[in-house]
Amino acid sequence: DMEGYNWIRMVVTKANGSNVSLNLDIHDISSGFADSWIFFGDSITAGGMVNAYGTSFANFVNQIDSRFFPAQENGGIGGTTSRDGKENIDKWLSTCPATYVSIAYGTNDCWGNPNNTQSYYENTKYMIDAVLKAGKIPVLPKIPFSTNKDVGSNTGYYNAMIDKLYDEYGDKLVHGPDFDAFFRENTWGLSNDGVHPNSEGYEAMRKFWAETMYETVYKNLPSSPDIPHSDTVKGDVNSDGLFNIADIVTAQQFLLGNGSLPCWQAGDLCEDDHFDAFDLALMRSLFIENELS
């Protein structure tokens, strides 16, 4: 008896005769899609944030807490720098449904170049602002340590720029994993070139991503986006008696430092007595849920 079940059908239109293995993640977005991630970055991201069967970021998050199984997308492109990210981030975000956006450039910026830190800082700052402007939550990990001296001798200068950005943005910017400290302590996870992780290192990266984001993000989320009923309309941060797209825009502008929130309490969906990007993500999810209902 399959009554009440949902069906997903996949049709293969062409094959060359070789063996093919296909893995699908199935996600219930009936209550919104706030738990969705994209990981932008270079070849280290491209190799590490694959949807590896059984050892993906989503799998590791789910192993920590079975309530969560995030949707994830790998946006890593080999050979790219922060300049490439800056030049393309607006285009990428225009078609990106993810709520959490990781910005993981820097290895190629600092490879043999200790004097490019200001450009890296400015490019990364631009990307963070673009993510916030799009109503999403930026995540910034540390640049991985490398035993290749052309990289490893320079990462400290660039990671100092990340610390500077952490200080500037405060709660608006999620601190990603500290891959500098991680690979200094776990050099076994690096391949022969001393820059890219080996297969075990990539798996360890995904697990470290999940552990760090669980402590930083998931533990701070309410058990559900619903909050107790009150006289205030949920999400009505502009205090006009309604919750609509105008509230989303007002909240986004506030987080960018423009204007104020007449009723920030209505947007405090995390119920932690302040309004930040996590509340905005839940507001967006609630708005979409209301539109679909």
CSV table of N, CA and C in Angstrom, one decimal, residues 67-68 217-228 269-272:
chain,number,residue,atom,x,y,z
A,67,ARG,N,17.9,15.5,13.2
A,67,ARG,CA,16.9,16.4,12.8
A,67,ARG,C,17.2,17.2,11.5
A,68,PHE,N,18.5,17.2,11.2
A,68,PHE,CA,19.0,18.0,10.1
A,68,PHE,C,19.6,17.1,9.0
A,217,VAL,N,26.1,27.1,13.9
A,217,VAL,CA,24.8,27.4,13.2
A,217,VAL,C,23.6,26.6,13.8
A,218,TYR,N,23.7,25.3,13.7
A,218,TYR,CA,22.6,24.5,14.0
A,218,TYR,C,22.2,24.5,15.5
A,219,LYS,N,23.1,24.6,16.4
A,219,LYS,CA,22.8,24.7,17.8
A,219,LYS,C,22.0,26.0,18.1
A,220,ASN,N,22.1,27.0,17.3
A,220,ASN,CA,21.5,28.3,17.6
A,220,ASN,C,20.1,28.4,16.9
A,221,LEU,N,19.7,27.3,16.1
A,221,LEU,CA,18.4,27.4,15.5
A,221,LEU,C,17.3,26.9,16.4
A,222,PRO,N,16.1,27.4,16.3
A,222,PRO,CA,15.0,26.9,17.1
A,222,PRO,C,14.6,25.5,16.6
A,223,SER,N,13.9,24.8,17.4
A,223,SER,CA,13.5,23.4,16.9
A,223,SER,C,12.6,23.5,15.8
A,224,SER,N,11.9,24.6,15.6
A,224,SER,CA,11.0,24.8,14.4
A,224,SER,C,10.9,26.3,14.2
A,225,PRO,N,10.6,26.8,12.9
A,225,PRO,CA,10.5,28.2,12.7
A,225,PRO,C,9.3,28.9,13.3
A,226,ASP,N,8.4,28.1,13.9
A,226,ASP,CA,7.2,28.7,14.5
A,226,ASP,C,7.6,29.3,15.9
A,227,ILE,N,7.0,30.4,16.2
A,227,ILE,CA,7.2,31.0,17.5
A,227,ILE,C,5.8,31.2,18.2
A,228,PRO,N,5.7,31.4,19.5
A,228,PRO,CA,4.5,31.5,20.1
A,228,PRO,C,3.6,32.6,19.6
A,269,LEU,N,13.0,35.5,15.1
A,269,LEU,CA,12.4,34.2,15.0
A,269,LEU,C,13.3,33.1,15.7
A,270,CYS,N,14.6,33.5,15.9
A,270,CYS,CA,15.4,32.6,16.7
A,270,CYS,C,15.2,32.7,18.2
A,271,GLU,N,14.5,33.7,18.6
A,271,GLU,CA,14.2,33.9,20.0
A,271,GLU,C,15.4,34.0,20.9
A,272,ASP,N,16.4,34.8,20.4
A,272,ASP,CA,17.6,35.0,21.1
A,272,ASP,C,17.8,36.5,21.5
